[in-house]
Short mmCIF file of C-alpha atoms in Angstrom, two decimals:
data_model
loop_
_atom_site.label_atom_id
_atom_site.label_comp_id
_atom_site.label_asym_id
_atom_site.label_seq_id
_atom_site.Cartn_x
_atom_site.Cartn_y
_atom_site.Cartn_z
CA MET A 24 -7.42 74.64 -0.58
CA PRO A 25 -9.24 77.95 -1.27
CA PRO A 26 -7.26 81.21 -0.93
CA LEU A 27 -7.02 82.92 2.42
CA LYS A 28 -9.49 85.75 3.06
CA TYR A 29 -7.87 86.69 6.36
CA PRO A 30 -4.17 85.71 6.08
CA ARG A 31 -3.03 87.55 9.23
CA TRP A 32 -5.86 86.28 11.41
CA ALA A 33 -5.36 82.77 10.01
CA LEU A 34 -1.67 82.87 10.92
CA THR A 35 -2.58 84.20 14.37
CA LEU A 36 -4.80 81.15 14.93
CA LEU A 37 -2.14 78.74 13.70
CA ALA A 38 0.52 80.38 15.88
CA THR A 39 -1.80 80.33 18.90
CA ALA A 40 -2.19 76.58 18.50
CA GLN A 41 1.56 76.13 18.91
CA LEU A 42 1.58 78.58 21.82
CA ILE A 43 -1.08 76.49 23.62
CA ILE A 44 0.80 73.22 22.99
CA ALA A 45 4.08 74.72 24.28
CA LEU A 46 2.34 76.46 27.18
CA ASP A 47 0.69 73.24 28.34
CA ALA A 48 4.02 71.41 28.26
CA THR A 49 5.61 73.77 30.83
CA ILE A 50 2.84 75.42 32.81
CA ILE A 51 2.22 72.25 34.79
CA PHE A 52 5.73 71.97 36.31
CA VAL A 53 5.48 74.79 38.83
CA ALA A 54 2.07 73.54 40.04
CA LEU A 55 3.13 69.91 40.64
CA HIS A 56 4.02 70.42 44.30
CA ASP A 57 0.62 71.93 45.14
CA MET A 58 -1.19 69.29 43.09
CA GLY A 59 0.51 66.50 45.01
CA ARG A 60 -0.32 68.05 48.35
CA ALA A 61 -3.95 68.91 47.53
CA LEU A 62 -4.89 65.57 45.90
CA GLN A 63 -2.69 63.31 48.05
CA ILE A 64 -0.68 62.22 45.00
CA ASN A 65 2.42 60.12 45.58
CA ALA A 66 5.67 60.60 43.63
CA GLN A 67 4.88 57.91 41.04
CA GLN A 68 1.42 59.33 40.27
CA LEU A 69 2.83 62.86 40.20
CA GLN A 70 5.29 61.86 37.47
CA TRP A 71 2.36 60.57 35.42
CA VAL A 72 0.68 63.97 35.59
CA VAL A 73 3.53 65.01 33.29
CA SER A 74 4.13 61.72 31.47
CA ALA A 75 0.49 61.05 30.54
CA TYR A 76 0.56 64.11 28.29
CA THR A 77 3.87 63.08 26.67
CA VAL A 78 2.80 59.47 26.08
CA ALA A 79 -0.60 60.36 24.60
CA PHE A 80 0.88 63.11 22.45
CA GLY A 81 3.78 61.05 21.10
CA GLY A 82 1.69 57.93 20.53
CA SER A 83 -1.17 59.62 18.67
CA LEU A 84 0.65 61.95 16.27
CA LEU A 85 0.51 59.69 13.21
CA LEU A 86 -3.18 59.07 13.87
CA GLY A 87 -3.75 62.82 14.11
CA GLY A 88 -1.82 63.48 10.92
CA ARG A 89 -3.72 60.83 8.95
CA ALA A 90 -7.07 62.02 10.25
CA ALA A 91 -6.28 65.62 9.31
CA ASP A 92 -5.24 64.59 5.79
CA LEU A 93 -8.37 62.52 5.21
CA LEU A 94 -11.09 64.36 7.12
CA GLY A 95 -9.95 67.99 6.88
CA ARG A 96 -7.23 70.13 8.49
CA ARG A 97 -9.54 72.94 9.63
CA ARG A 98 -11.95 70.37 11.04
CA PHE A 99 -9.20 68.76 13.09
CA TYR A 100 -7.77 72.09 14.17
CA ARG A 101 -11.16 72.87 15.69
CA LEU A 102 -11.62 69.38 17.12
CA GLY A 103 -8.15 69.45 18.69
CA MET A 104 -8.84 72.86 20.26
CA LEU A 105 -12.20 71.75 21.67
CA LEU A 106 -10.69 68.56 23.08
CA PHE A 107 -7.92 70.64 24.65
CA ALA A 108 -10.51 72.94 26.25
CA LEU A 109 -12.66 70.08 27.59
CA ALA A 110 -9.65 68.14 28.90
CA SER A 111 -8.28 71.27 30.61
CA LEU A 112 -11.65 71.88 32.28
CA LEU A 113 -11.79 68.25 33.44
CA GLY A 114 -8.29 68.55 34.88
CA ALA A 115 -9.08 71.80 36.70
CA LEU A 116 -12.12 70.17 38.32
CA ALA A 117 -10.43 66.80 39.00
CA PRO A 118 -11.07 65.62 42.57
CA ASN A 119 -8.39 62.91 42.52
CA ALA A 120 -5.18 61.81 40.84
CA THR A 121 -6.86 59.36 38.45
CA LEU A 122 -9.09 61.94 36.79
CA LEU A 123 -6.23 64.45 36.64
CA ILE A 124 -4.01 61.93 34.83
CA VAL A 125 -6.86 61.03 32.45
CA ALA A 126 -7.36 64.73 31.72
CA ARG A 127 -3.66 65.18 30.99
CA ALA A 128 -3.75 62.22 28.59
CA ALA A 129 -6.77 63.75 26.85
CA GLN A 130 -4.81 67.01 26.50
CA GLY A 131 -2.04 64.99 24.85
CA ILE A 132 -4.49 63.50 22.36
CA GLY A 133 -5.86 66.98 21.66
CA ALA A 134 -2.30 68.18 20.97
CA ALA A 135 -1.72 65.20 18.66
CA LEU A 136 -4.80 66.17 16.63
CA LEU A 137 -3.87 69.84 16.64
CA PHE A 138 -0.15 69.81 15.85
CA PRO A 139 -0.13 67.96 12.47
CA ALA A 140 -3.26 69.81 11.32
CA THR A 141 -1.67 73.17 12.17
CA LEU A 142 1.65 72.42 10.48
CA ALA A 143 -0.11 70.94 7.43
CA LEU A 144 -2.24 74.09 7.14
CA ILE A 145 0.86 76.28 7.16
CA ASN A 146 2.54 74.08 4.55
CA THR A 147 -0.50 74.16 2.24
CA LEU A 148 -1.87 77.68 2.79
CA TYR A 149 1.49 79.44 2.38
CA ALA A 150 3.63 78.96 -0.73
CA GLU A 151 6.99 77.26 -0.28
CA GLY A 152 9.75 79.84 -0.02
CA PRO A 153 9.89 83.24 1.73
CA VAL A 154 6.13 83.39 2.43
CA ARG A 155 6.08 80.02 4.16
CA ASN A 156 9.36 80.74 5.93
CA ARG A 157 7.87 83.92 7.45
CA ALA A 158 4.77 82.01 8.53
CA LEU A 159 6.90 79.30 10.15
CA ALA A 160 9.02 81.94 11.89
CA THR A 161 5.87 83.48 13.43
CA TRP A 162 4.68 79.99 14.45
CA SER A 163 8.12 79.30 15.99
CA MET A 164 8.08 82.53 17.99
CA ALA A 165 4.69 81.55 19.41
CA SER A 166 6.23 78.26 20.53
CA ALA A 167 9.10 80.04 22.29
CA ALA A 168 6.65 82.43 23.94
CA GLY A 169 4.54 79.49 25.15
CA LEU A 170 7.49 77.75 26.77
CA ALA A 171 8.53 80.87 28.67
CA LEU A 172 5.02 82.00 29.50
CA GLY A 173 4.25 78.55 30.87
CA THR A 174 6.96 78.63 33.53
CA LEU A 175 6.16 82.21 34.57
CA LEU A 176 2.38 82.04 34.30
CA GLY A 177 2.34 78.69 36.11
CA GLY A 178 4.05 80.24 39.12
CA VAL A 179 1.84 83.35 39.19
CA LEU A 180 -1.45 81.44 38.78
CA THR A 181 -0.54 78.75 41.31
CA GLN A 182 0.47 81.31 43.89
CA ALA A 183 -2.57 83.55 43.33
CA PHE A 184 -5.41 81.10 42.59
CA GLY A 185 -4.17 77.56 43.29
CA TRP A 186 -3.10 74.74 41.00
CA PRO A 187 -6.46 74.34 39.10
CA ALA A 188 -5.86 77.76 37.51
CA VAL A 189 -2.94 76.45 35.40
CA LEU A 190 -5.39 74.17 33.59
CA ALA A 191 -8.43 76.43 33.64
CA VAL A 192 -6.58 79.27 31.91
CA ILE A 193 -6.40 77.22 28.69
CA VAL A 194 -10.18 76.68 28.47
CA PRO A 195 -11.25 80.13 27.20
CA LEU A 196 -8.23 80.49 24.92
CA ALA A 197 -8.70 77.12 23.19
CA THR A 198 -12.47 77.59 22.93
CA ALA A 199 -12.07 81.02 21.33
CA CYS A 200 -9.62 79.59 18.76
CA ALA A 201 -12.01 76.75 17.87
CA VAL A 202 -14.81 79.24 17.26
CA ALA A 203 -12.68 81.75 15.34
CA ALA A 204 -11.30 79.03 13.06
CA GLY A 205 -14.73 78.66 11.52
CA ALA A 206 -14.45 82.23 10.18
CA TRP A 207 -10.72 82.79 9.65
CA LEU A 208 -9.49 79.47 8.26
CA PRO A 209 -10.63 78.32 4.79
CA ALA A 210 -13.18 75.52 4.70
CA ASP A 211 -11.96 71.99 4.03
CA GLY A 212 -12.52 70.72 0.51
CA PRO A 213 -14.47 67.55 -0.28
CA ARG A 214 -13.03 64.31 1.06
CA VAL A 215 -10.79 62.47 -1.37
CA ARG A 216 -12.65 59.45 -2.68
CA GLY A 217 -11.09 56.02 -2.63
CA ARG A 218 -8.94 56.60 0.45
CA SER A 219 -9.48 54.59 3.63
CA PHE A 220 -8.61 55.37 7.22
CA ASP A 221 -6.45 52.22 7.64
CA LEU A 222 -7.89 51.42 11.07
CA ALA A 223 -5.58 48.44 11.66
CA GLY A 224 -2.53 50.59 10.93
CA CYS A 225 -3.82 53.39 13.18
CA LEU A 226 -4.44 51.04 16.10
CA THR A 227 -1.09 49.25 15.90
CA VAL A 228 1.07 52.36 15.46
CA THR A 229 -0.79 54.28 18.20
CA ALA A 230 -0.52 51.38 20.66
CA GLY A 231 3.09 50.63 19.70
CA GLY A 232 4.15 54.26 19.75
CA SER A 233 2.46 54.88 23.11
CA LEU A 234 4.15 51.83 24.63
CA LEU A 235 7.54 52.90 23.28
CA VAL A 236 7.24 56.43 24.69
CA THR A 237 5.94 55.01 28.00
CA THR A 238 8.99 52.75 28.25
CA LEU A 239 11.41 55.58 27.48
CA VAL A 240 9.73 57.83 30.05
CA GLN A 241 9.60 55.17 32.77
CA GLY A 242 12.84 53.33 31.97
CA PRO A 243 15.06 55.28 34.38
CA GLU A 244 12.63 54.66 37.26
CA TRP A 245 11.75 51.02 36.48
CA GLY A 246 15.32 50.11 35.54
CA TRP A 247 16.34 49.24 31.99
CA THR A 248 16.59 45.53 32.74
CA ALA A 249 13.40 45.34 34.86
CA PRO A 250 10.69 42.92 33.64
CA ALA A 251 8.18 45.76 33.08
CA THR A 252 10.65 47.65 30.88
CA LEU A 253 11.60 44.59 28.82
CA ILE A 254 7.99 43.49 28.37
CA CYS A 255 6.91 46.97 27.21
CA LEU A 256 9.84 47.20 24.79
CA LEU A 257 9.02 43.77 23.37
CA LEU A 258 5.34 44.57 22.97
CA SER A 259 6.08 47.91 21.32
CA ALA A 260 8.52 46.21 18.93
CA VAL A 261 5.93 43.56 18.03
CA LEU A 262 3.17 46.13 17.47
CA LEU A 263 5.38 48.39 15.35
CA THR A 264 6.56 45.39 13.30
CA VAL A 265 2.93 44.42 12.71
CA PHE A 266 2.26 48.02 11.69
CA VAL A 267 5.04 47.88 9.06
CA GLN A 268 3.63 44.63 7.65
CA ILE A 269 0.11 46.08 7.52
CA GLU A 270 1.35 49.17 5.70
CA LYS A 271 3.25 47.11 3.13
CA ARG A 272 0.08 45.16 2.27
CA SER A 273 -2.45 48.00 2.49
CA ARG A 274 -3.90 49.49 -0.69
CA ASP A 275 -4.17 52.86 1.06
CA PRO A 276 -1.60 52.84 3.89
CA LEU A 277 -1.62 55.20 6.84
CA MET A 278 2.02 56.05 6.14
CA GLN A 279 3.48 55.76 2.68
CA PHE A 280 7.02 54.52 3.19
CA ALA A 281 7.91 56.31 -0.05
CA LEU A 282 7.84 59.47 2.09
CA LEU A 283 11.05 58.24 3.72
CA ARG A 284 12.77 58.63 0.36
CA LEU A 285 12.23 62.38 0.56
CA PRO A 286 15.64 63.74 1.66
CA GLY A 287 14.11 66.63 3.59
CA LEU A 288 11.68 64.54 5.61
CA ARG A 289 14.26 61.84 6.25
CA ALA A 290 16.69 64.45 7.55
CA ALA A 291 13.92 66.15 9.55
CA LEU A 292 13.29 62.93 11.49
CA GLY A 293 16.91 62.97 12.67
CA LEU A 294 16.93 66.72 13.22
CA THR A 295 13.81 66.79 15.40
CA PHE A 296 15.21 63.83 17.38
CA ALA A 297 18.56 65.61 17.90
CA PHE A 298 16.82 68.90 18.72
CA MET A 299 14.83 67.47 21.63
CA SER A 300 17.77 65.39 22.88
CA SER A 301 19.94 68.50 23.11
CA TYR A 302 17.86 71.67 23.40
CA GLY A 303 14.72 70.00 24.75
CA VAL A 304 16.40 68.60 27.88
CA GLN A 305 17.77 72.00 28.93
CA TYR A 306 14.55 72.99 30.70
CA TYR A 307 14.79 69.87 32.87
CA PHE A 308 18.46 70.09 33.84
CA LEU A 309 18.67 73.86 34.23
CA ALA A 310 15.49 73.98 36.32
CA LEU A 311 17.01 71.37 38.66
CA TYR A 312 20.30 73.23 38.78
CA PHE A 313 18.64 76.54 39.61
CA GLN A 314 16.66 75.01 42.47
CA ASP A 315 19.19 72.50 43.85
CA GLY A 316 22.34 74.54 43.18
CA TYR A 317 21.06 78.03 43.92
CA GLY A 318 18.16 77.19 46.24
CA TRP A 319 15.72 79.15 44.08
CA SER A 320 11.97 78.79 44.32
CA PRO A 321 10.03 77.35 41.33
CA LEU A 322 8.87 80.86 40.44
CA GLN A 323 12.45 82.19 40.49
CA ALA A 324 13.55 79.26 38.33
CA GLY A 325 10.72 79.97 35.91
CA MET A 326 11.68 83.63 35.65
CA ALA A 327 15.26 82.61 34.85
CA PHE A 328 13.99 81.19 31.54
CA LEU A 329 12.56 84.51 30.37
CA LEU A 330 15.87 85.83 29.06
CA PRO A 331 16.71 82.61 27.17
CA THR A 332 13.27 82.76 25.57
CA LEU A 333 13.78 86.32 24.38
CA VAL A 334 17.15 85.32 22.95
CA CYS A 335 15.54 82.27 21.32
CA THR A 336 13.05 84.60 19.64
CA PHE A 337 16.01 86.62 18.37
CA GLY A 338 17.45 83.38 16.96
CA ILE A 339 14.20 82.75 15.10
CA ARG A 340 14.45 86.21 13.53
CA ILE A 341 18.06 85.50 12.55
CA ALA A 342 16.96 82.27 10.87
CA GLU A 343 14.18 84.05 8.99
CA ARG A 344 16.64 86.57 7.57
CA MET A 345 19.33 84.00 6.83
CA LEU A 346 16.85 81.85 4.93
CA GLN A 347 16.36 84.70 2.46
CA ARG A 348 19.99 84.29 1.38
CA ARG A 349 21.10 80.88 2.67
CA SER A 350 19.80 77.34 2.42
CA PRO A 351 18.12 75.56 5.38
CA ARG A 352 21.16 73.25 5.39
CA GLN A 353 23.45 76.15 6.30
CA VAL A 354 21.06 77.63 8.86
CA LEU A 355 20.64 74.26 10.56
CA ALA A 356 24.39 73.58 10.63
CA TRP A 357 25.04 76.98 12.26
CA GLY A 358 22.09 76.55 14.63
CA PHE A 359 23.10 73.13 15.95
CA ALA A 360 26.77 74.18 16.11
CA ALA A 361 25.74 77.12 18.31
CA GLY A 362 23.82 74.65 20.46
CA ALA A 363 26.80 72.32 20.87
CA PHE A 364 29.08 75.25 21.73
CA GLY A 365 26.58 76.91 24.10
CA ILE A 366 25.68 73.73 25.99
CA THR A 367 29.38 72.93 26.42
CA ALA A 368 29.96 76.46 27.74
CA VAL A 369 27.17 75.97 30.29
CA ALA A 370 28.72 72.68 31.43
CA LEU A 371 32.12 74.33 31.84
CA ALA A 372 30.58 77.20 33.89
CA MET A 373 28.58 74.96 36.24
CA PRO A 374 31.42 74.08 38.64
CA GLN A 375 31.79 77.75 39.54
CA GLY A 376 28.25 77.66 40.92
CA ALA A 377 28.56 81.10 42.43
CA SER A 378 25.77 82.78 40.52
CA TYR A 379 23.65 82.80 37.40
CA TRP A 380 26.09 85.05 35.52
CA PRO A 381 28.81 82.50 34.64
CA LEU A 382 26.14 80.43 32.89
CA LEU A 383 24.75 83.35 30.89
CA PRO A 384 27.14 83.40 27.89
CA GLY A 385 26.52 79.72 27.16
CA ILE A 386 22.76 80.09 27.67
CA VAL A 387 22.65 83.03 25.24
CA VAL A 388 24.56 81.13 22.55
CA LEU A 389 22.50 77.93 22.86
CA SER A 390 19.26 79.95 22.88
CA VAL A 391 20.20 81.64 19.60
CA GLY A 392 20.97 78.23 18.12
CA GLN A 393 17.69 76.84 19.44
CA GLY A 394 15.67 79.50 17.63
CA MET A 395 17.60 79.04 14.38
CA SER A 396 17.30 75.26 14.44
CA TRP A 397 13.60 75.09 15.37
CA THR A 398 12.41 77.18 12.45
CA ALA A 399 14.70 75.64 9.83
CA MET A 400 14.02 72.00 10.72
CA TRP A 401 10.26 72.41 10.23
CA ILE A 402 10.88 74.11 6.89
CA VAL A 403 12.93 71.07 5.87
CA ALA A 404 10.23 68.67 7.12
CA GLY A 405 7.66 70.14 4.73
CA GLN A 406 9.84 70.56 1.65
CA GLY A 407 8.89 68.34 -1.28
CA VAL A 408 6.02 66.64 0.55
CA PRO A 409 2.84 66.40 -1.57
CA GLY A 410 -0.08 68.40 -0.17
CA PRO A 411 -2.29 65.37 0.60
CA GLN A 412 0.54 63.87 2.71
CA GLN A 413 1.51 66.98 4.71
CA GLY A 414 -0.41 65.91 7.83
CA VAL A 415 1.19 62.46 8.05
CA ALA A 416 4.64 63.91 7.27
CA SER A 417 4.23 66.46 10.07
CA GLY A 418 3.10 63.65 12.39
CA MET A 419 6.19 61.60 11.50
CA ALA A 420 8.57 64.47 12.24
CA ALA A 421 6.76 65.32 15.48
CA THR A 422 6.80 61.65 16.55
CA ALA A 423 10.59 61.59 16.11
CA GLN A 424 10.69 64.80 18.17
CA GLN A 425 8.75 63.21 21.05
CA ILE A 426 10.85 60.03 20.97
CA GLY A 427 13.99 62.15 20.92
CA GLY A 428 12.82 64.08 23.96
CA ALA A 429 11.90 60.95 25.91
CA LEU A 430 14.94 58.88 24.92
CA GLY A 431 17.39 61.76 25.21
CA LEU A 432 16.17 62.68 28.67
CA ALA A 433 16.19 59.04 29.80
CA VAL A 434 19.79 58.53 28.63
CA LEU A 435 21.05 61.80 30.07
CA VAL A 436 19.30 61.29 33.42
CA MET A 437 20.99 57.88 33.56
CA VAL A 438 24.34 59.58 32.86
CA ALA A 439 23.68 62.14 35.60
CA ASN A 440 22.62 59.51 38.13
CA ALA A 441 25.65 57.31 37.38
CA ALA A 442 27.95 60.00 38.78
CA ARG A 443 25.61 61.00 41.58
CA GLY A 444 24.94 57.53 42.98
CA THR A 445 23.09 57.82 46.29
CA GLN A 446 24.41 61.29 47.10
CA ALA A 447 22.12 64.24 47.82
CA ALA A 448 21.01 66.51 44.98
CA THR A 449 23.27 69.30 46.29
CA SER A 450 26.40 67.12 46.56
CA PRO A 451 29.54 67.58 44.39
CA ASP A 452 28.88 64.17 42.78
CA ALA A 453 25.36 65.26 41.82
CA LEU A 454 26.79 68.43 40.26
CA GLN A 455 29.32 66.38 38.31
CA GLY A 456 26.54 64.12 37.09
CA MET A 457 24.63 67.13 35.78
CA ILE A 458 27.77 68.41 34.05
CA ASN A 459 28.27 65.00 32.41
CA ALA A 460 24.65 65.08 31.21
CA GLN A 461 25.22 68.50 29.64
CA TYR A 462 28.23 67.18 27.74
CA GLY A 463 25.97 64.38 26.49
CA ALA A 464 23.41 66.96 25.34
CA ALA A 465 26.19 68.79 23.47
CA LEU A 466 27.00 65.54 21.63
CA PHE A 467 23.36 65.26 20.55
CA ALA A 468 23.59 68.82 19.19
CA ALA A 469 26.75 67.84 17.31
CA LEU A 470 24.75 64.97 15.79
CA GLY A 471 22.35 67.62 14.50
CA VAL A 472 25.28 69.38 12.77
CA VAL A 473 26.26 66.13 11.04
CA ILE A 474 22.69 65.50 9.84
CA ALA A 475 22.35 69.09 8.61
CA LEU A 476 25.59 68.94 6.63
CA GLY A 477 24.37 65.78 4.92
CA LEU A 478 21.09 67.38 3.87
CA ARG A 479 20.37 67.45 0.14
CA PRO A 480 17.47 69.13 -1.71
CA ALA A 481 14.35 67.05 -2.32
CA ARG A 482 13.70 65.92 -5.87
CA VAL A 483 10.03 65.39 -6.42
CA ASP A 484 7.99 64.91 -9.58
CA CYS A 485 5.60 67.84 -9.30
CA SER A 486 3.38 66.75 -12.16
CA SER A 487 0.92 65.29 -9.65
CA PRO A 488 -0.15 66.63 -6.26
CA ASP A 489 0.35 63.12 -4.86
CA ALA A 490 3.74 62.67 -6.47
CA LEU A 491 6.38 60.90 -4.40
CA PRO A 492 9.95 59.96 -5.30
CA ASN A 493 10.44 56.86 -7.39
CA ASP A 494 12.09 53.87 -5.85
CA ALA A 495 15.83 54.27 -5.62
#
């Protein structure tokens, strides 16, 4: 990869990519009510306005990572941005639920092309150590800003211009990034000869991964023993098993299983899973609590996340400074421990229910831990990974993140509903169910502490850029 001519502008583009991905994940929530009313969308279809993005994103990440590694990271950064812009425009102009859901799925595919390419660019353009850590901290802060800006901007745009504005706002931003990347990101080198795309592997893992995420998203609504759930789980298991067999026999596999012998990447798969199962579900449960418990409007609930986001940004800065003196293992252990403590504190404060203030100490602590953990786990994911494999490695870690978010939310919603039963959302039983779910999220954060404490440095033969660990 040629040296950077515009390092600050390049980092701005890479950070903006993560801001757009995070923004799109949250900006849609506040507009859902108006979308359903304007397009005559029933509750099931309305859920798929959200889920279509998650399913397409989670199912296509390995494909996006492989494509970026083989065909060029800058090329796929630009392609992902353009697809995001086109899909957002299609969604803003959608006259019915079907086209809106298709547009959201296309946004998810765009994100799956964009995310591994962006992370691989950071891990190859910036040297491992303090320089890369600073770049990842900036990228992380953009993610936190996107999550907060999404909830606030979604409410403002929906109220002022209607629901299409929450999709249309992404079009000029993504288009500008795609154009600027041609000048500010270094050109891709020549394609590596002798490497194939592994089409059979791509098809089976994309189909199997998409089915798995679909099942995890829909499981609570379908029922875990319903025929549709069991059939989807079986099909996903078959497809993923076929994928493993294809990879074992392929001369140039989509995913080299030797990557799983890298301690950092192996730990990162568990860390990203635990992160989304603990921190990632907080937006869902707290948004419900603010609206059902306090009677707040969606805009008020969105504004309540501004302070946690600022604190999360502070946590990212703490991680950046700690990483100059401490190992990622220590930063991650402290970060997930803060999450477990903070989430537990929120659960203990919920029964008071009088105001937002009793929740604030726990929210502050978990937000600091969230920022610390997010930055450090992506540093770990890239450590020791050969440059030509960075895209696939990023896709693997991000796939575990998406599965963690879907499975964690499904399990915790089931825990919450078990206590609630058929009671109203504002009933004492419903509140107890939400408290139980928060305790479950704290256990997932504690799992992150255990994984972090078991982390060991990667040992890689650096004599070759493609070097991977020898068989154990």
